[in-house]
């Protein structure tokens, strides 16, 4: 069971979803700008990429700096944990206007909770980078798991499995949140259009009725 919370209009005054940020998100892309110049939240984008890179660097190049597996393991898990928390609680909200979490309800069942703003308001550059890296990350760790199995480096599989679980959890959460957002905003748009049509129809009916009575009396 999933619940959703659409971010209200009053959030336009919030520094995260403020009107200034919305204005930036609809500006045309300049091909001479890099992804950080195009971003509405370059610092959030930096840390979104940074922790993933640090985790992979620790895993792939850790042996160059130390032969202590425990130290490499701790470094990888620390960066993976920071990446998971940042993506789940910060990057998603700032870059694509989404957030998810799960909780146990009164009957003991786990349920998904979603928050999202209208998808069309997201910065196109931020959104593209967010989704590309969200999908690529578990695939990269999956390849590394395959390599570790072929090379019989089974102690490294623990790091890889943790990385796959954490990155896949965020992928599933945001995929569900995106689907919920599209359904919610599509229904809202349809309802709004239907309401506008009914209001216009009733207004025309009242206007025609009043006009008919006035001219009918004359």
Coordinates of C-alpha atoms in Angstrom, one line a residue:
X1 CA 0.0 0.0 0.0
X2 CA 1.4 3.4 -1.0
X3 CA 0.5 6.9 0.2
X4 CA 1.5 10.0 -1.5
X5 CA 1.9 13.6 -0.4
X6 CA 1.8 16.2 -3.2
X7 CA 4.0 19.1 -2.3
X8 CA 1.7 22.1 -1.8
X9 CA 1.8 25.4 -3.6
X10 CA 2.9 27.2 -0.4
X11 CA 6.2 25.4 -0.8
X12 CA 7.0 27.9 -3.5
X13 CA 8.3 30.1 -0.6
X14 CA 10.6 27.4 0.6
X15 CA 14.3 27.6 -0.4
X16 CA 14.2 24.1 -1.7
X17 CA 11.2 24.4 -4.0
X18 CA 11.1 28.2 -4.2
X19 CA 9.9 30.2 -7.2
X20 CA 13.5 31.2 -8.0
X21 CA 14.4 27.6 -8.4
X22 CA 11.4 27.0 -10.5
X23 CA 12.4 29.8 -12.8
X24 CA 15.9 28.3 -13.2
X25 CA 14.4 25.0 -14.1
X26 CA 12.6 26.3 -17.2
X27 CA 15.5 28.2 -18.6
X28 CA 16.8 26.9 -22.0
X29 CA 20.0 24.9 -21.9
X30 CA 23.2 26.5 -23.0
X31 CA 25.5 24.0 -24.7
X32 CA 28.6 25.9 -23.5
X33 CA 27.7 25.4 -19.8
X34 CA 28.7 22.3 -17.9
X35 CA 26.3 20.2 -15.9
X36 CA 27.0 22.2 -12.7
X37 CA 26.3 25.5 -14.4
X38 CA 23.0 24.1 -15.8
X39 CA 22.0 22.7 -12.4
X40 CA 19.5 24.5 -10.1
X41 CA 21.3 22.8 -7.1
X42 CA 25.0 22.4 -8.1
X43 CA 26.1 21.5 -4.5
X44 CA 23.5 18.8 -4.2
X45 CA 24.5 17.5 -7.6
X46 CA 28.2 17.5 -6.6
X47 CA 27.5 15.3 -3.5
X48 CA 25.2 13.1 -5.5
X49 CA 28.1 12.2 -7.7
X50 CA 30.9 12.5 -5.1
X51 CA 29.8 9.7 -2.7
X52 CA 29.3 7.3 -5.5
X53 CA 32.7 8.1 -6.9
X54 CA 34.4 7.8 -3.5
X55 CA 32.8 4.4 -2.9
X56 CA 33.9 3.1 -6.3
X57 CA 37.4 4.6 -5.9
X58 CA 37.8 3.0 -2.4
X59 CA 36.8 -0.4 -3.8
X60 CA 38.9 -0.3 -7.0
X61 CA 42.0 1.6 -5.9
X62 CA 42.1 1.0 -2.2
X63 CA 44.8 -1.7 -2.5
X64 CA 47.1 0.9 -3.9
X65 CA 47.1 2.9 -0.7
X66 CA 46.8 0.1 1.9
X67 CA 46.8 -3.7 2.1
X68 CA 44.4 -3.6 5.1
X69 CA 41.1 -5.0 3.8
X70 CA 39.3 -3.9 6.9
X71 CA 40.2 -0.3 6.3
X72 CA 39.1 -0.5 2.7
X73 CA 35.8 -2.2 3.8
X74 CA 35.1 0.5 6.3
X75 CA 35.8 3.2 3.7
X76 CA 33.5 1.6 1.2
X77 CA 30.7 1.1 3.6
X78 CA 30.9 4.6 5.0
X79 CA 30.7 6.1 1.5
X80 CA 28.0 3.8 0.4
X81 CA 26.0 4.7 3.5
X82 CA 26.5 8.4 3.0
X83 CA 25.5 8.0 -0.7
X84 CA 22.3 6.1 0.3
X85 CA 21.2 8.6 2.9
X86 CA 22.0 11.6 0.6
X87 CA 20.2 10.3 -2.4
X88 CA 17.2 9.2 -0.4
X89 CA 16.8 12.4 1.7
X90 CA 18.5 15.2 -0.1
X91 CA 19.4 14.7 -3.7
X92 CA 16.0 13.4 -4.7
X93 CA 14.2 16.3 -3.2
X94 CA 16.4 18.9 -4.7
X95 CA 17.2 17.5 -8.1
X96 CA 13.8 15.9 -9.1
X97 CA 11.4 17.1 -6.4
X98 CA 10.8 13.6 -5.0
X99 CA 11.2 11.8 -1.7
X100 CA 10.3 8.3 -0.5
X101 CA 10.4 6.3 2.6
X102 CA 8.7 3.2 4.0
X103 CA 7.0 2.6 7.4
X104 CA 5.2 -0.1 9.2
X105 CA 1.4 0.6 9.6
X106 CA -0.9 -0.3 12.5
X107 CA -1.4 -3.8 11.2
X108 CA 2.3 -4.6 10.9
X109 CA 2.6 -4.2 7.2
X110 CA 5.3 -2.1 5.4
X111 CA 3.9 0.6 3.2
X112 CA 5.6 3.1 0.8
X113 CA 5.2 6.8 1.4
X114 CA 5.9 9.3 -1.4
X115 CA 6.3 13.0 -1.7
X116 CA 6.6 14.8 -5.0
X117 CA 6.0 18.0 -6.9
X118 CA 4.8 18.3 -10.5
X119 CA 7.4 16.4 -12.6
X120 CA 7.5 19.1 -15.3
X121 CA 8.9 21.6 -12.9
X122 CA 12.2 19.7 -12.4
X123 CA 15.4 21.1 -14.0
X124 CA 15.9 19.0 -17.1
X125 CA 19.7 18.7 -16.6
X126 CA 19.4 17.7 -13.0
X127 CA 16.7 15.2 -13.8
X128 CA 18.7 13.6 -16.6
X129 CA 21.8 13.2 -14.5
X130 CA 19.8 11.9 -11.5
X131 CA 18.0 9.2 -13.3
X132 CA 21.0 8.1 -15.5
X133 CA 23.2 7.7 -12.4
X134 CA 20.4 6.1 -10.4
X135 CA 20.1 3.3 -13.0
X136 CA 23.8 3.0 -13.8
X137 CA 25.1 2.6 -10.2
X138 CA 23.6 -0.8 -9.4
X139 CA 24.6 -2.0 -12.9
X140 CA 28.2 -1.0 -12.3
X141 CA 28.3 -2.8 -8.9
X142 CA 26.6 -5.8 -10.6
X143 CA 29.5 -6.0 -13.1
X144 CA 32.0 -5.8 -10.2
X145 CA 30.2 -8.6 -8.4
X146 CA 30.6 -10.8 -11.6
X147 CA 34.3 -9.9 -11.7
X148 CA 34.8 -10.7 -8.1
X149 CA 33.1 -14.1 -8.6
X150 CA 35.3 -15.0 -11.6
X151 CA 38.4 -14.0 -9.7
X152 CA 37.4 -15.9 -6.6
X153 CA 37.6 -12.7 -4.5
X154 CA 34.8 -13.7 -2.3
X155 CA 35.7 -11.3 0.5
X156 CA 35.1 -8.4 -1.8
X157 CA 31.6 -9.7 -2.6
X158 CA 30.3 -8.5 0.8
X159 CA 31.1 -4.9 -0.2
X160 CA 29.6 -5.4 -3.6
X161 CA 26.4 -7.0 -2.3
X162 CA 25.9 -4.2 0.2
X163 CA 26.4 -1.6 -2.6
X164 CA 23.9 -3.4 -4.9
X165 CA 21.3 -3.6 -2.1
X166 CA 21.6 0.1 -1.1
X167 CA 21.6 1.4 -4.7
X168 CA 18.8 -0.9 -5.8
X169 CA 16.7 0.2 -2.9
X170 CA 16.9 3.8 -3.9
X171 CA 16.3 2.8 -7.5
X172 CA 13.1 1.0 -6.6
X173 CA 11.9 3.7 -4.2
X174 CA 12.3 6.5 -6.7
X175 CA 10.9 4.5 -9.6
X176 CA 7.8 3.9 -7.6
X177 CA 7.7 7.5 -6.5
X178 CA 8.0 8.7 -10.2
X179 CA 5.2 6.4 -11.2
X180 CA 3.0 7.7 -8.4
X181 CA 3.8 11.3 -9.3
X182 CA 2.9 10.8 -12.9
X183 CA -0.4 9.2 -12.0
X184 CA -1.2 11.8 -9.4
X185 CA -0.5 14.8 -11.6
X186 CA -2.2 13.3 -14.6
X187 CA -5.3 12.7 -12.6
X188 CA -5.1 16.3 -11.2
X189 CA -4.8 17.8 -14.6
X190 CA -7.7 15.7 -15.9
X191 CA -9.8 16.8 -12.9
X192 CA -8.8 20.4 -13.3
X193 CA -9.7 20.4 -17.0
X194 CA -13.0 18.7 -16.3
X195 CA -13.8 21.2 -13.6
X196 CA -12.9 24.1 -15.9
X197 CA -15.2 22.7 -18.6
X198 CA -18.1 22.3 -16.2
X199 CA -17.6 25.8 -14.9
X200 CA -17.5 27.3 -18.4
X201 CA -20.5 25.3 -19.4
X202 CA -22.5 26.4 -16.4
X203 CA -21.4 30.0 -16.8
X204 CA -22.5 30.0 -20.5
X205 CA -25.8 28.4 -19.5
X206 CA -26.5 31.1 -16.9
X207 CA -25.4 33.9 -19.3
X208 CA -27.7 32.6 -22.0
X209 CA -30.6 32.2 -19.6
X210 CA -30.3 35.7 -18.3
X211 CA -29.8 37.1 -21.8
X212 CA -32.9 35.2 -23.0
X213 CA -35.0 36.5 -20.2
X214 CA -33.9 40.1 -20.8
X215 CA -34.6 40.0 -24.6
X216 CA -37.7 37.9 -24.1
X217 CA -39.3 40.6 -22.0
X218 CA -38.5 43.3 -24.5

